[in-house]
Coordinates of C-alpha atoms in Angstrom, one line a residue:
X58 CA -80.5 72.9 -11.3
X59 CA -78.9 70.6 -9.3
X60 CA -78.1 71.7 -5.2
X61 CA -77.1 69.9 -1.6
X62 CA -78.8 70.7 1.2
X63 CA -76.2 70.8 4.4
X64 CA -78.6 70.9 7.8
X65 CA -76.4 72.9 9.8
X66 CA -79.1 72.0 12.6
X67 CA -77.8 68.4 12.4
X68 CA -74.0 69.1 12.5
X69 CA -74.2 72.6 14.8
X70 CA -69.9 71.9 16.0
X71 CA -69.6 72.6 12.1
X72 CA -70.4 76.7 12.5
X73 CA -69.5 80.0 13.2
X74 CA -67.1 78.9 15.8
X75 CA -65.0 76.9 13.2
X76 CA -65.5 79.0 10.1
X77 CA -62.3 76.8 8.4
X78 CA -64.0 73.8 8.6
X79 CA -67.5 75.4 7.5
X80 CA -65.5 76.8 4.4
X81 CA -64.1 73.4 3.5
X82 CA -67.2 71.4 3.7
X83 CA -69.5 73.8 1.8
X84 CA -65.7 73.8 -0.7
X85 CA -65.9 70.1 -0.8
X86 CA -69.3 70.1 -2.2
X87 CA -69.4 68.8 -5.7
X88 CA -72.7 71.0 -6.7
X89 CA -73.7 74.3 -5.4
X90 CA -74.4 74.5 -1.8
X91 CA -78.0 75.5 -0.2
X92 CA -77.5 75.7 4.0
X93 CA -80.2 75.7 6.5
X94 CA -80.3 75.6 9.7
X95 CA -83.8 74.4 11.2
X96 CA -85.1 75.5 14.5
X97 CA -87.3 73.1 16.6
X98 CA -90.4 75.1 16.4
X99 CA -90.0 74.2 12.7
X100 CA -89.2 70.4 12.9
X101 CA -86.0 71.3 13.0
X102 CA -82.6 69.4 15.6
X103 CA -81.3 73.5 16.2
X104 CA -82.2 74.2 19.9
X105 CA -79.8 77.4 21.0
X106 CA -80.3 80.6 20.4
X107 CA -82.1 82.7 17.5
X108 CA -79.4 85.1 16.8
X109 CA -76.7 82.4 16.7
X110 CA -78.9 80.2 14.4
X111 CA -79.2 83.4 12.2
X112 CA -75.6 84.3 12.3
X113 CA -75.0 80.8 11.3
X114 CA -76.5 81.1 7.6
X115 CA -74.5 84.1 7.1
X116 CA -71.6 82.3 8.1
X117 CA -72.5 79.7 5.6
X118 CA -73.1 82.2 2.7
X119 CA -69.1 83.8 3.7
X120 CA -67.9 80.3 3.4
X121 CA -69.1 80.1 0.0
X122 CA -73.1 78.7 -0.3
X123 CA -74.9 80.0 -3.3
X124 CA -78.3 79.2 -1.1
X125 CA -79.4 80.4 2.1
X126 CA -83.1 78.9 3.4
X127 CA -84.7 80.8 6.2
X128 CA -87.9 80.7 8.0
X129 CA -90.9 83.5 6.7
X130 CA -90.5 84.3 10.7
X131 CA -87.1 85.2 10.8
X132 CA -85.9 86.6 7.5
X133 CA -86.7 90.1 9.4
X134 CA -83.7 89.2 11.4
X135 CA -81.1 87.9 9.1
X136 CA -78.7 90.3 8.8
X137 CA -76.6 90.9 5.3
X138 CA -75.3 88.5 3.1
X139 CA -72.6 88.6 0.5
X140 CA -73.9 90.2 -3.0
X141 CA -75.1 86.7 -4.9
X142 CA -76.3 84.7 -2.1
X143 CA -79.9 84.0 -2.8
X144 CA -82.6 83.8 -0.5
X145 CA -85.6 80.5 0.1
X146 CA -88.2 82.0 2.4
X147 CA -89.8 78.5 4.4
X148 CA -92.4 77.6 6.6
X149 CA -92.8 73.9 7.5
X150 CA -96.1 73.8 10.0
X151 CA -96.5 70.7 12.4
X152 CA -100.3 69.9 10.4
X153 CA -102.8 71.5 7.8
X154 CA -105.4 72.1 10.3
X155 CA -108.9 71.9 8.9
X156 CA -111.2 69.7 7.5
X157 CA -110.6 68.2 3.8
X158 CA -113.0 71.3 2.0
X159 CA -111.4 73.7 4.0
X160 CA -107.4 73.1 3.7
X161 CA -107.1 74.5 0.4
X162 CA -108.1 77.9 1.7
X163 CA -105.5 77.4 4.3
X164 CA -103.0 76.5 1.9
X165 CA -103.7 79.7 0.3
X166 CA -103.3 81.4 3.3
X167 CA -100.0 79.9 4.1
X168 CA -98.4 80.1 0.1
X169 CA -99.7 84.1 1.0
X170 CA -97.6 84.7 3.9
X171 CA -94.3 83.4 2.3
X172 CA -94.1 85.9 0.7
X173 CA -91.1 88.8 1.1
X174 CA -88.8 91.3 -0.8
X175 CA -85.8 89.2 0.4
X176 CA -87.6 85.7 -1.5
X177 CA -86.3 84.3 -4.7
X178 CA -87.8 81.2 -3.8
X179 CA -90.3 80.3 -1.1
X180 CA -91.1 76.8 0.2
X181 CA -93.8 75.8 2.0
X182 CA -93.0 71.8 3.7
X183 CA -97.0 70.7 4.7
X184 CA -98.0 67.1 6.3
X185 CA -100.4 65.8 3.6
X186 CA -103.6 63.6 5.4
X187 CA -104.4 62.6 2.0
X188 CA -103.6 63.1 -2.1
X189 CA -106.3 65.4 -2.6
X190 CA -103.9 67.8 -0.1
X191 CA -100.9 67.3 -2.4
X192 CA -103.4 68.4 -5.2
X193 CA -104.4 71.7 -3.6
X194 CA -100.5 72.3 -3.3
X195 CA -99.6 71.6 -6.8
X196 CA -102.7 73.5 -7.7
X197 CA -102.2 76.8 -5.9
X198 CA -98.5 76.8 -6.1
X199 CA -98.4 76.7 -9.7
X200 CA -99.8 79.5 -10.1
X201 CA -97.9 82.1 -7.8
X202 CA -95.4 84.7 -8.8
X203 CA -92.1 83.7 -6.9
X204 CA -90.7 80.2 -8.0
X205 CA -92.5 78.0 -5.1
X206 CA -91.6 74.9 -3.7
X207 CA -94.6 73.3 -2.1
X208 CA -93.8 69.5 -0.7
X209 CA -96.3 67.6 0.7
X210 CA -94.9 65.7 3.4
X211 CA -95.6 62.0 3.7
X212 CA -95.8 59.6 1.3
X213 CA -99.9 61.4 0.7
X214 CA -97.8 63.9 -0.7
X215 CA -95.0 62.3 -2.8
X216 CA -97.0 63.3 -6.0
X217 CA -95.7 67.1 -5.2
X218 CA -92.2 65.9 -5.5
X219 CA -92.7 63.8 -8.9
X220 CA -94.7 66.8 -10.5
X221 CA -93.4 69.8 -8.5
X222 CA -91.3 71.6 -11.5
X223 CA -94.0 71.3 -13.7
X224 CA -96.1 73.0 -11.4
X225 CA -92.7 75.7 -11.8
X226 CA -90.8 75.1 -8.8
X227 CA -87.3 75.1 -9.4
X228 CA -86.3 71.8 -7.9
X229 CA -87.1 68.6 -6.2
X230 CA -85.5 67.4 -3.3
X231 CA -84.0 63.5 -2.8
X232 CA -82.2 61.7 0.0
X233 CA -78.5 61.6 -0.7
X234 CA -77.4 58.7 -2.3
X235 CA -77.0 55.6 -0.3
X236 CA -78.5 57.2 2.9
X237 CA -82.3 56.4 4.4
X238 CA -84.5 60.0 3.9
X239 CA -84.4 62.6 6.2
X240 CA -87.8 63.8 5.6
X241 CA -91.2 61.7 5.7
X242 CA -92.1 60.9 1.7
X243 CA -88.6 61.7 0.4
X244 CA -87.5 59.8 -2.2
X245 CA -83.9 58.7 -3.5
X246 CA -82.9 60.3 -6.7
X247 CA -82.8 57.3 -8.6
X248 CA -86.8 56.9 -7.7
X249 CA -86.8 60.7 -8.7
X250 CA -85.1 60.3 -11.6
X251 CA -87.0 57.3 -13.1
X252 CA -90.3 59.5 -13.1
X253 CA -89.9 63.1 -13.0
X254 CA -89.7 65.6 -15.5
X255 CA -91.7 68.6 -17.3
X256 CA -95.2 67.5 -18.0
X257 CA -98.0 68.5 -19.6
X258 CA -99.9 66.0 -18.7
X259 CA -100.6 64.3 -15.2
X260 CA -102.3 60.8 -14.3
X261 CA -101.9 58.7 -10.6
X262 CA -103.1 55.4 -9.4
X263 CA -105.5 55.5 -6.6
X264 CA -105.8 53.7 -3.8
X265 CA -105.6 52.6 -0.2
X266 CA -102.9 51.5 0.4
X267 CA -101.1 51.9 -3.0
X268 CA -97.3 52.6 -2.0
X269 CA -96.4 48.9 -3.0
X270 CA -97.5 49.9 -6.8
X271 CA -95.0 50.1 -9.5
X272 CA -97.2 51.4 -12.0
X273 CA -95.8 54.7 -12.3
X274 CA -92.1 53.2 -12.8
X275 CA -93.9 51.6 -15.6
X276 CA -96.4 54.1 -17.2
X277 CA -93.2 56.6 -17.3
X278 CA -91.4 54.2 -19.0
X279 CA -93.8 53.9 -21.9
X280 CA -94.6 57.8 -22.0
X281 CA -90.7 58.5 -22.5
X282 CA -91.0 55.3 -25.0
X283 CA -93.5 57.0 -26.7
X284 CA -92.5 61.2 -26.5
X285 CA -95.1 62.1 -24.9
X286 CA -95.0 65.4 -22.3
X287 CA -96.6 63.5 -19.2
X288 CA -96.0 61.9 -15.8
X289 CA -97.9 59.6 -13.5
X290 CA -97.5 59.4 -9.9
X291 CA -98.7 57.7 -7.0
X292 CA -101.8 58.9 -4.9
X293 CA -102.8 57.5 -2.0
X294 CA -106.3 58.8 -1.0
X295 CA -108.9 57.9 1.3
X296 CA -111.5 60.1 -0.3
X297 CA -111.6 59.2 -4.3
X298 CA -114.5 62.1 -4.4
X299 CA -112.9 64.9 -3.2
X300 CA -109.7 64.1 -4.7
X301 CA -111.8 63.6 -8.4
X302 CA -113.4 67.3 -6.9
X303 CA -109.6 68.8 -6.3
X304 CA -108.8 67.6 -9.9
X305 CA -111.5 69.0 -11.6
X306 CA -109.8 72.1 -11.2
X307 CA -106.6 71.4 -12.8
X308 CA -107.0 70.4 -16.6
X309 CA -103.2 68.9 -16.4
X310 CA -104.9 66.1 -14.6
X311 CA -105.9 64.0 -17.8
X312 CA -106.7 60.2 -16.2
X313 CA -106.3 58.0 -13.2
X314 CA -105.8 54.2 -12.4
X315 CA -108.7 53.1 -9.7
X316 CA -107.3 50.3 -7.5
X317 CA -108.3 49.0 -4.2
X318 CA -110.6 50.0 -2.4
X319 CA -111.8 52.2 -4.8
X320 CA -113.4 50.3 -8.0
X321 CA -116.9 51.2 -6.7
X322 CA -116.7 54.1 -5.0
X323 CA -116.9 56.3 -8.2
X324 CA -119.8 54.4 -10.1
X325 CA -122.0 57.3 -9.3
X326 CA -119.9 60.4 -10.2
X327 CA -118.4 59.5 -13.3
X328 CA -120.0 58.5 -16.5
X329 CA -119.5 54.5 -16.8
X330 CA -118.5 52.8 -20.1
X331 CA -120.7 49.6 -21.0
X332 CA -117.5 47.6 -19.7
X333 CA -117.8 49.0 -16.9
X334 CA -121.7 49.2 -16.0
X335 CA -121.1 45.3 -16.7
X336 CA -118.9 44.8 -14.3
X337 CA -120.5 47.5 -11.8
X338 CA -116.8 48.6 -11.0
X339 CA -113.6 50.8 -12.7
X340 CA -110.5 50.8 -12.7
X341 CA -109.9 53.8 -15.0
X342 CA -111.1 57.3 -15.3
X343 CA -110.1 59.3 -18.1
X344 CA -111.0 63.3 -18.6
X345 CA -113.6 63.8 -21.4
X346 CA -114.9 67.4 -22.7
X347 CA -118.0 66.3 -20.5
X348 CA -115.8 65.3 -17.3
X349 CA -114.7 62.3 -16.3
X350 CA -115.5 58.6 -18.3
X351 CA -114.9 55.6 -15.8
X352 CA -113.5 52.1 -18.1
X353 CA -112.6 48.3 -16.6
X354 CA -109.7 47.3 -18.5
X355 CA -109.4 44.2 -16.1
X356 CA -111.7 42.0 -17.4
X357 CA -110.6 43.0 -20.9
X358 CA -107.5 41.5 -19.8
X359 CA -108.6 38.5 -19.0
X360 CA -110.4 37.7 -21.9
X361 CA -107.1 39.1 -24.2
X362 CA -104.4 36.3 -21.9
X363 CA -106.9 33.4 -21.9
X364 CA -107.7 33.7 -25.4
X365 CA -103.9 34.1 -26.5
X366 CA -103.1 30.8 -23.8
X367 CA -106.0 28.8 -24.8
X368 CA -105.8 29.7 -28.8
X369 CA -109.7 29.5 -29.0
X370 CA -112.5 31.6 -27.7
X371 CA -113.9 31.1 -23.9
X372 CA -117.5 29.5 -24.9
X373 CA -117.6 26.4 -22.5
X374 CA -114.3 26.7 -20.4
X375 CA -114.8 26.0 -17.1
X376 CA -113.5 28.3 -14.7
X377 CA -113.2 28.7 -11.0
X378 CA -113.9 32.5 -9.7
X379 CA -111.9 33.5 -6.3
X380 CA -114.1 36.3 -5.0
X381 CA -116.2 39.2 -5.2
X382 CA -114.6 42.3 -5.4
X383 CA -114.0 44.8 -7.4
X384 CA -111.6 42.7 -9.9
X385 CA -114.2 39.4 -9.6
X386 CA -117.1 41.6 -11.7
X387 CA -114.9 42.6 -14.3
X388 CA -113.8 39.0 -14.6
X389 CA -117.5 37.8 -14.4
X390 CA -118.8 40.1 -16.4
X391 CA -116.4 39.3 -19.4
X392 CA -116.2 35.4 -18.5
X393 CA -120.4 35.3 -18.5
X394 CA -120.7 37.4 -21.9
X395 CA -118.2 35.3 -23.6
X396 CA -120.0 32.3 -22.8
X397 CA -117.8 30.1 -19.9
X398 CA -119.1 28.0 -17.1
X399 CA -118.2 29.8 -14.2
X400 CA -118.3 28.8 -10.7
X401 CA -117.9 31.2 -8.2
X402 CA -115.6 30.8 -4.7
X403 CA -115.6 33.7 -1.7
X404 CA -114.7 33.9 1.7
X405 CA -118.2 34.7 2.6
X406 CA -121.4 32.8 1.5
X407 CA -123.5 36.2 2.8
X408 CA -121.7 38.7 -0.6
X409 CA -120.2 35.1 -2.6
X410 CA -123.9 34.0 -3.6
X411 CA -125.6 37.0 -4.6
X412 CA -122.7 37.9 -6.4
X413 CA -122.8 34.8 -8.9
X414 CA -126.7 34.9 -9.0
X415 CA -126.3 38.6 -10.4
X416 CA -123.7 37.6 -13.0
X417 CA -125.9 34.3 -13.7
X418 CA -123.1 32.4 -12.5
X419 CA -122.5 29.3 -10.2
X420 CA -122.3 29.3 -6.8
X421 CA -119.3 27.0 -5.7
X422 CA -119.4 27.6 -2.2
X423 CA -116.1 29.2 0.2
X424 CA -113.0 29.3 -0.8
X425 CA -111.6 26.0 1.4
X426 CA -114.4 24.1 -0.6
X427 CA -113.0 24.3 -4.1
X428 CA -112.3 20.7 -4.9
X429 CA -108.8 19.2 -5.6
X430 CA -108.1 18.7 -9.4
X431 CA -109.0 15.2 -10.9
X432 CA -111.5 14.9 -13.9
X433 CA -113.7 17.6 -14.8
X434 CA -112.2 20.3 -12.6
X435 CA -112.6 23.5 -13.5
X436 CA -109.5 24.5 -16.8
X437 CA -108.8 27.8 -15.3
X438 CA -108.2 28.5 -11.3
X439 CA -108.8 32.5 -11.2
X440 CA -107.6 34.4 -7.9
X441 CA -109.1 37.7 -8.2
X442 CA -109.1 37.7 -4.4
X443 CA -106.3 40.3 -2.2
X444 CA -104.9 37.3 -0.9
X445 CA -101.5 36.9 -1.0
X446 CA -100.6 40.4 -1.6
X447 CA -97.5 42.0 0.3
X448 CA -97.3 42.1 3.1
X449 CA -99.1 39.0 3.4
X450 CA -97.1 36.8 1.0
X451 CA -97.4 33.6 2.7
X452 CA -101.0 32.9 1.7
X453 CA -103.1 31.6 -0.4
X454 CA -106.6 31.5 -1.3
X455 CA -106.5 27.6 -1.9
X456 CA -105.1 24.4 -0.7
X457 CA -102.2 23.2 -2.9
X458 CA -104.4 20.0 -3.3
X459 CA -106.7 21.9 -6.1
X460 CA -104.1 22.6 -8.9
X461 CA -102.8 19.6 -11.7
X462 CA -101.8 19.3 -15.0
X463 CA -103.7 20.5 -17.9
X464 CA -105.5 23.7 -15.1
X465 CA -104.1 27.3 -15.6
X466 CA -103.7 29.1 -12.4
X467 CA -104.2 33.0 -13.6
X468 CA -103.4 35.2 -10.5
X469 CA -104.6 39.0 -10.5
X470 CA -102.0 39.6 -7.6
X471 CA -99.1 41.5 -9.0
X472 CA -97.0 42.5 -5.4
X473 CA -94.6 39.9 -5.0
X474 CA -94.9 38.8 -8.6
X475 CA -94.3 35.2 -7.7
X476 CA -96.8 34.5 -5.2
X477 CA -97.7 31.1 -3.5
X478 CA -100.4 30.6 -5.2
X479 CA -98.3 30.2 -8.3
X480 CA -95.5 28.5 -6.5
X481 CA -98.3 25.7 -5.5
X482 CA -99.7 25.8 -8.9
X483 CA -96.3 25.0 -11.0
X484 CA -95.5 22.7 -8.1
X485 CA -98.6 20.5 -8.7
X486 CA -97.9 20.9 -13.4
X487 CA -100.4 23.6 -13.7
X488 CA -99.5 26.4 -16.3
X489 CA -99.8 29.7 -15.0
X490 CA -100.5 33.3 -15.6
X491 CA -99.3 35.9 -13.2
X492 CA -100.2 39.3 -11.9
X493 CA -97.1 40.7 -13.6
X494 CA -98.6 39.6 -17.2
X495 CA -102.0 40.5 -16.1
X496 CA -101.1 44.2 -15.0
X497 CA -99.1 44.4 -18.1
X498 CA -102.4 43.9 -20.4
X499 CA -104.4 45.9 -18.2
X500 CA -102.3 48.8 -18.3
X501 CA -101.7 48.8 -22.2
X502 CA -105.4 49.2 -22.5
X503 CA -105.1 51.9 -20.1
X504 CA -102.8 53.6 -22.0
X505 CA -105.1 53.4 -25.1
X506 CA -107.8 55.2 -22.8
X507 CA -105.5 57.6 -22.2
X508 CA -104.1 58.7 -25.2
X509 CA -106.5 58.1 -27.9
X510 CA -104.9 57.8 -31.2
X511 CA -100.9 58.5 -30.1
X512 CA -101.6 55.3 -28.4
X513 CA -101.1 53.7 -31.9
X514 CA -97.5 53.4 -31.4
X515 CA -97.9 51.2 -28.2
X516 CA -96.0 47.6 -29.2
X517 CA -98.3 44.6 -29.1
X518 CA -98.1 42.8 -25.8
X519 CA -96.0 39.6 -28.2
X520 CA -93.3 42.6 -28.9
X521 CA -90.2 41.7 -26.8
X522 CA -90.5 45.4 -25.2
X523 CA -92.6 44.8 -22.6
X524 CA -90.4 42.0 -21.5
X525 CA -88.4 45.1 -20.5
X526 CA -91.2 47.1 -18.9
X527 CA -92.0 44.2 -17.0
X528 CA -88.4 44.4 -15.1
X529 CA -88.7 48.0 -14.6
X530 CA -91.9 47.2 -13.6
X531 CA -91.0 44.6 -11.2
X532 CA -87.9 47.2 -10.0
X533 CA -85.1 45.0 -11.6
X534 CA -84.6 47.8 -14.5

């Protein structure tokens, strides 16, 4: 179904007052028309009078829209409209009051009072605080009667808008083309229509911040690749636990991506793969008929792209280590198993020197120290450090001084893709492996979590495909 809202709040000289003009913009519309005319009290720009607004939306139904929305407090008031004009009962409260265990009852409550023998469709527009609120709403909704729009506001809530109409509500909404959004986490329909559709399946990335990540661009990309009924959205959370909690409750949620600041935070409420008790953190959780199985696919990267660059195993290569994190371990972990000489680099001596001794690695010393390259420095320069990341692109971990010919500089930043670290590294004849390349292995062994055997008919990271996925990745497809 495809619809334009017109705000008659935002134009109110376009109204009952000038019906001809009303008639000829709803007439000029190239798809049906839905018309609504927000009141303040509802985040709305209409500020006269109540019967005026109401006569309004009839007005706009006479001059020809399919679609009238009108607040749950008002419908009582709307007087009659031409047979065929159909009815979207809304309520779009200022905040979902509460704390995070008790909001879905209150969702409940509000989804409940929507609804009305006047209803084909209700909508209910909530401020999300977090994901785990977009969850509740895609939870609850999906299981109500009447068709039901539930949007989360905000970008906490975007997930609602990918996976809405497979939750059953009958559309999405999008800014119109070339114009900025006119509602907090709306997204332009070419964003819409790179990742939503009718899915079984769900998965999300998680993390704090985690707008900057193209990895459901990406992930949808291979799943339509691949015919497989699922979609993956974005899910910014500051509470990993209760959001895991909110999804236990909805088997359509089949597996996540961790990301900062999250690697660790699960450890204890998932059941940890040997990769990951190695590396002590995740970065994938996948749903098992026992619950929920956390994996590392980052280090397994690492190992996979310096194998394939250096054409021999890892025993004896000497690498540099940039931090501690989440992303470090699973680099440690594989580095140390397979045998290399690993020094490790951090910003802080206090969390940089335990964090070698536990991995049985070296301790370098901070960051600034890391000498500059001349015989015997380290092969491979590895940044598994934050810095550099948008918006702080101007950075780097290292002076320029450390990179030279014959070193690989292998980057774990993936936002920008060309990031100064690598800019310094070419600059100086060091090869290089980037973010881009690295996310790109990571997430193939992600999708092999995910889908078990169908993941069969993934191409090989040497197939010319993911050349593609990497602009579409990137936002260039």
């Amino acid at each position: 179904m495809s619809l334009v809202e017109l705000r008659l709040d935002a134009i109110p000289e376009v109204g009952a007052a000038d019906p001809g003009a009303l008639r000829e913009l709803i007439a000029a519309a190239p798809v049906p028309v839905l018309a609504t005319c927000r009141p303040t009290r509802e985040g709305g720009q209409w500020a006269g009078g109540e019967e005026a607004r109401l006569g309004l939306l009839v007005a706009a139904a006479e001059a020809g829209a399919s679609w009238i929305d009108v607040e749950a407090d008002a419908v009582a008031g709307l007087g009659p409209l031409l047979p065929g004009t159909r009815v979207v009962v809304s309520r779009h409260p200022a905040a979902l009051e509460g704390a995070a265990a008790e909001r879905p009852a209150r969702i409940a409550e509000l989804l409940d009072s929507l609804d009305h023998p006047r209803a084909e469709v209700v909508k209910l527009a909530l401020p999300c605080q977090d994901a785990r609120d977009a969850l509740s709403l895609l939870r609850l909704s999906s299981r109500r009667a009447t068709p039901t729009l539930a949007i989360g506001m905000g970008f906490r809530g975007v997930a609602t808008r990918l996976l809405g109409p497979s939750a059953g509500a009958p559309w999405s909404y999008a800014s119109a083309p070339g114009l900025d959004p006119v509602a907090p986490g709306q997204l332009t329909p070419g964003e819409l229509r790179s990742v939503i559709g009718d899915a079984e399946a769900w998965f999300g990335v998680l993390g704090a911040p985690v707008s900057h990540s193209r990895s459901p661009h990406l992930m949808n990309a291979v799943f339509a690749r691949l015919g497989l009924s699922a979609a993956y959205t974005w899910l910014e959370t500051e509470d990993p636990r209760g959001l895991l909690a909110e999804a236990d409750l909805d088997p359509r949620w089949r597996g996540f991506s961790v990301t900062i600041p999250h690697k660790s935070a699960l450890l204890d409420r998932v059941e940890l793969a040997p990769e990951a008790v190695a590396a002590g953190a995740l970065n994938t959780l996948v749903r098992s008929e026992s619950g929920w199985r956390g994996h590392n696919t980052d280090g397994l990267a690492v190992g996979v792209l310096l194998r394939a660059r250096l054409g021999q195993d890892l025993s004896g290569l000497r690498v540099a280590l940039l931090g501690n994190g989440g992303a470090a371990r699973a680099a440690a972990a594989v580095l140390s198993a397979a045998g290399a000489e690993v020094s490790v680099y951090a910003r802080s001596e206090e969390r940089g020197r335990p964090f070698a001794r536990e991995f049985g690695l070296t301790w370098g010393g901070l960051l600034g120290t890391l000498p500059p390259a001349v015989a015997g420095a380290p092969r491979v320069i590895l940044n598994a450090t934050p810095v550099g990341m948008t918006p702080a692109e101007d950075a780097s971990p290292v002076r320029r001084e450390v990179f030279g010919p014959g070193q690989i500089a292998y980057d774990l930043v993936y936002t920008p893709p060309e990031t100064r670290f690598l800019r310094e590294a070419a600059a100086r004849g060091a090869e290089r492996i980037s973010g881009v390349e690295h996310f790109l292995a990571q997430a193939r062994a992600q999708l092999a979590l995910f889908w078990g055997d169908r993941a069969e008919a993934l191409p090989g990271l040497d197939d010319p495909w993911w050349l593609e996925a990497a602009r579409l990745w990137e936002g260039k497809g």
